[in-house]
PDB file of C-alpha atoms in Angstrom:
ATOM      1  CA  MET A  17       0.000   0.000   0.000  1.00 92.00           C
ATOM      2  CA  GLN A  18       1.397   3.393  -0.988  1.00 97.00           C
ATOM      3  CA  ILE A  19       1.694   5.991   1.762  1.00 97.00           C
ATOM      4  CA  ALA A  20       0.993   9.682   1.127  1.00 98.00           C
ATOM      5  CA  LEU A  21       2.330  12.387   3.405  1.00 97.00           C
ATOM      6  CA  ILE A  22       1.266  16.011   3.191  1.00 98.00           C
ATOM      7  CA  ALA A  23       3.285  18.460   5.269  1.00 98.00           C
ATOM      8  CA  GLU A  24       1.823  21.952   5.059  1.00 98.00           C
ATOM      9  CA  PHE A  25       4.044  24.803   6.170  1.00 98.00           C
ATOM     10  CA  GLU A  26       3.538  28.431   7.063  1.00 98.00           C
ATOM     11  CA  ILE A  27       6.547  30.735   7.395  1.00 98.00           C
ATOM     12  CA  ASP A  28       7.189  34.448   7.429  1.00 97.00           C
ATOM     13  CA  PRO A  29       7.492  35.577   3.788  1.00 96.00           C
ATOM     14  CA  SER A  30      10.873  37.145   4.611  1.00 97.00           C
ATOM     15  CA  ASP A  31      12.190  33.596   5.270  1.00 97.00           C
ATOM     16  CA  GLN A  32      10.787  32.113   2.070  1.00 96.00           C
ATOM     17  CA  GLU A  33      13.973  32.351  -0.026  1.00 96.00           C
ATOM     18  CA  LYS A  34      16.093  30.548   2.590  1.00 97.00           C
ATOM     19  CA  PHE A  35      13.364  27.957   3.244  1.00 97.00           C
ATOM     20  CA  LEU A  36      12.892  27.203  -0.450  1.00 97.00           C
ATOM     21  CA  ALA A  37      16.637  26.870  -1.029  1.00 98.00           C
ATOM     22  CA  ALA A  38      16.760  24.196   1.683  1.00 98.00           C
ATOM     23  CA  ALA A  39      13.585  22.585   0.307  1.00 98.00           C
ATOM     24  CA  GLU A  40      15.107  22.389  -3.176  1.00 97.00           C
ATOM     25  CA  GLN A  41      18.192  20.639  -1.803  1.00 97.00           C
ATOM     26  CA  GLU A  42      15.944  18.171   0.019  1.00 97.00           C
ATOM     27  CA  LEU A  43      13.818  17.605  -3.095  1.00 96.00           C
ATOM     28  CA  ASN A  44      16.901  16.858  -5.212  1.00 97.00           C
ATOM     29  CA  ALA A  45      18.410  14.548  -2.571  1.00 97.00           C
ATOM     30  CA  VAL A  46      15.182  12.580  -2.227  1.00 97.00           C
ATOM     31  CA  ARG A  47      14.748  12.173  -5.980  1.00 95.00           C
ATOM     32  CA  GLU A  48      18.365  11.059  -6.398  1.00 96.00           C
ATOM     33  CA  SER A  49      18.673   8.684  -3.452  1.00 96.00           C
ATOM     34  CA  GLU A  50      15.293   7.292  -2.413  1.00 96.00           C
ATOM     35  CA  PRO A  51      13.839   4.712  -4.798  1.00 96.00           C
ATOM     36  CA  GLY A  52      11.042   4.102  -2.255  1.00 97.00           C
ATOM     37  CA  CYS A  53       9.852   7.687  -2.688  1.00 97.00           C
ATOM     38  CA  LEU A  54       7.564   7.669  -5.706  1.00 97.00           C
ATOM     39  CA  ARG A  55       6.713  11.380  -5.619  1.00 96.00           C
ATOM     40  CA  PHE A  56       8.169  14.373  -3.813  1.00 97.00           C
ATOM     41  CA  ASP A  57       6.942  17.854  -4.655  1.00 97.00           C
ATOM     42  CA  VAL A  58       7.000  21.231  -2.990  1.00 97.00           C
ATOM     43  CA  VAL A  59       3.875  23.279  -3.676  1.00 97.00           C
ATOM     44  CA  LEU A  60       3.523  26.999  -2.953  1.00 96.00           C
ATOM     45  CA  PHE A  61      -0.018  28.168  -2.314  1.00 96.00           C
ATOM     46  CA  ASP A  62      -1.119  31.144  -4.395  1.00 91.00           C
ATOM     47  CA  GLU A  63      -3.240  32.851  -1.773  1.00 84.00           C
ATOM     48  CA  LYS A  64      -0.474  33.799   0.663  1.00 87.00           C
ATOM     49  CA  ASP A  65       3.319  34.104   0.501  1.00 92.00           C
ATOM     50  CA  GLY A  66       5.107  31.771   2.879  1.00 95.00           C
ATOM     51  CA  ASN A  67       2.477  29.020   2.677  1.00 97.00           C
ATOM     52  CA  GLY A  68       2.796  25.702   0.920  1.00 97.00           C
ATOM     53  CA  ALA A  69       3.176  21.960   1.303  1.00 98.00           C
ATOM     54  CA  PHE A  70       5.472  19.046   0.735  1.00 98.00           C
ATOM     55  CA  VAL A  71       3.576  16.307  -1.113  1.00 98.00           C
ATOM     56  CA  GLU A  72       5.242  12.930  -0.736  1.00 98.00           C
ATOM     57  CA  VAL A  73       4.225   9.438  -1.846  1.00 98.00           C
ATOM     58  CA  PHE A  74       6.172   6.394  -0.689  1.00 98.00           C
ATOM     59  CA  ALA A  75       6.013   2.802  -1.886  1.00 97.00           C
ATOM     60  CA  ASP A  76       5.151   1.619   1.625  1.00 97.00           C
ATOM     61  CA  GLN A  77       5.321   2.536   5.308  1.00 95.00           C
ATOM     62  CA  ALA A  78       8.913   1.282   5.597  1.00 96.00           C
ATOM     63  CA  ALA A  79      10.045   3.684   2.847  1.00 97.00           C
ATOM     64  CA  ALA A  80       8.262   6.579   4.578  1.00 96.00           C
ATOM     65  CA  GLU A  81       9.970   5.771   7.874  1.00 95.00           C
ATOM     66  CA  ARG A  82      13.363   5.319   6.199  1.00 96.00           C
ATOM     67  CA  HIS A  83      13.030   8.809   4.678  1.00 96.00           C
ATOM     68  CA  ARG A  84      13.099  10.380   8.154  1.00 94.00           C
ATOM     69  CA  GLU A  85      16.302   8.537   9.066  1.00 95.00           C
ATOM     70  CA  LEU A  86      18.422   9.710   6.138  1.00 95.00           C
ATOM     71  CA  SER A  87      21.084  12.393   6.465  1.00 96.00           C
ATOM     72  CA  HIS A  88      19.526  14.778   3.931  1.00 96.00           C
ATOM     73  CA  PHE A  89      16.285  14.859   5.971  1.00 96.00           C
ATOM     74  CA  LYS A  90      18.247  15.935   9.044  1.00 96.00           C
ATOM     75  CA  GLU A  91      20.268  18.412   6.955  1.00 97.00           C
ATOM     76  CA  PHE A  92      17.061  20.061   5.749  1.00 98.00           C
ATOM     77  CA  PHE A  93      15.899  20.668   9.312  1.00 98.00           C
ATOM     78  CA  ASP A  94      19.352  21.895  10.306  1.00 98.00           C
ATOM     79  CA  ALA A  95      19.245  24.392   7.409  1.00 98.00           C
ATOM     80  CA  ILE A  96      15.896  25.825   8.540  1.00 98.00           C
ATOM     81  CA  GLU A  97      16.440  25.656  12.309  1.00 98.00           C
ATOM     82  CA  ASP A  98      16.351  29.447  12.667  1.00 98.00           C
ATOM     83  CA  ILE A  99      13.070  29.768  10.737  1.00 98.00           C
ATOM     84  CA  ASP A 100       9.818  29.694  12.661  1.00 98.00           C
ATOM     85  CA  VAL A 101       7.777  27.081  10.779  1.00 98.00           C
ATOM     86  CA  ASN A 102       4.192  26.170  11.582  1.00 98.00           C
ATOM     87  CA  TRP A 103       3.710  22.585  10.320  1.00 98.00           C
ATOM     88  CA  THR A 104       0.478  20.682   9.762  1.00 98.00           C
ATOM     89  CA  THR A 105       0.985  17.073   8.678  1.00 97.00           C
ATOM     90  CA  ARG A 106      -1.360  14.432   7.375  1.00 97.00           C
ATOM     91  CA  GLN A 107      -0.830  10.830   6.311  1.00 97.00           C
ATOM     92  CA  GLY A 108      -3.041   8.670   4.148  1.00 97.00           C
ATOM     93  CA  THR A 109      -3.167   6.019   1.469  1.00 96.00           C
ATOM     94  CA  ALA A 110      -2.246   7.020  -2.090  1.00 94.00           C
ATOM     95  CA  LEU A 111      -4.335   5.616  -4.906  1.00 90.00           C
ATOM     96  CA  SER A 112      -2.197   5.234  -8.013  1.00 74.00           C
TER      97      SER A 112
END
């Protein structure tokens, strides 16, 4: 069963450039090194600067859990540690 994770974020628009630079590094690392990640996108919402979501689909629960253990995941959070991020996360089943 494929696992979908949606991680919505809200940041101050003045932090958006730094946040997105770290997000792009994470996106590239995931796509290059995680065969269990079937989809990884960063979406910016049109209605308000500083709002968006990571949309992730994993082959299974083990791949989703493995994602959180990899060095690039930790490096992303290290890169944004001085940004105040309000996260809302959801998990579900992806129908593909």
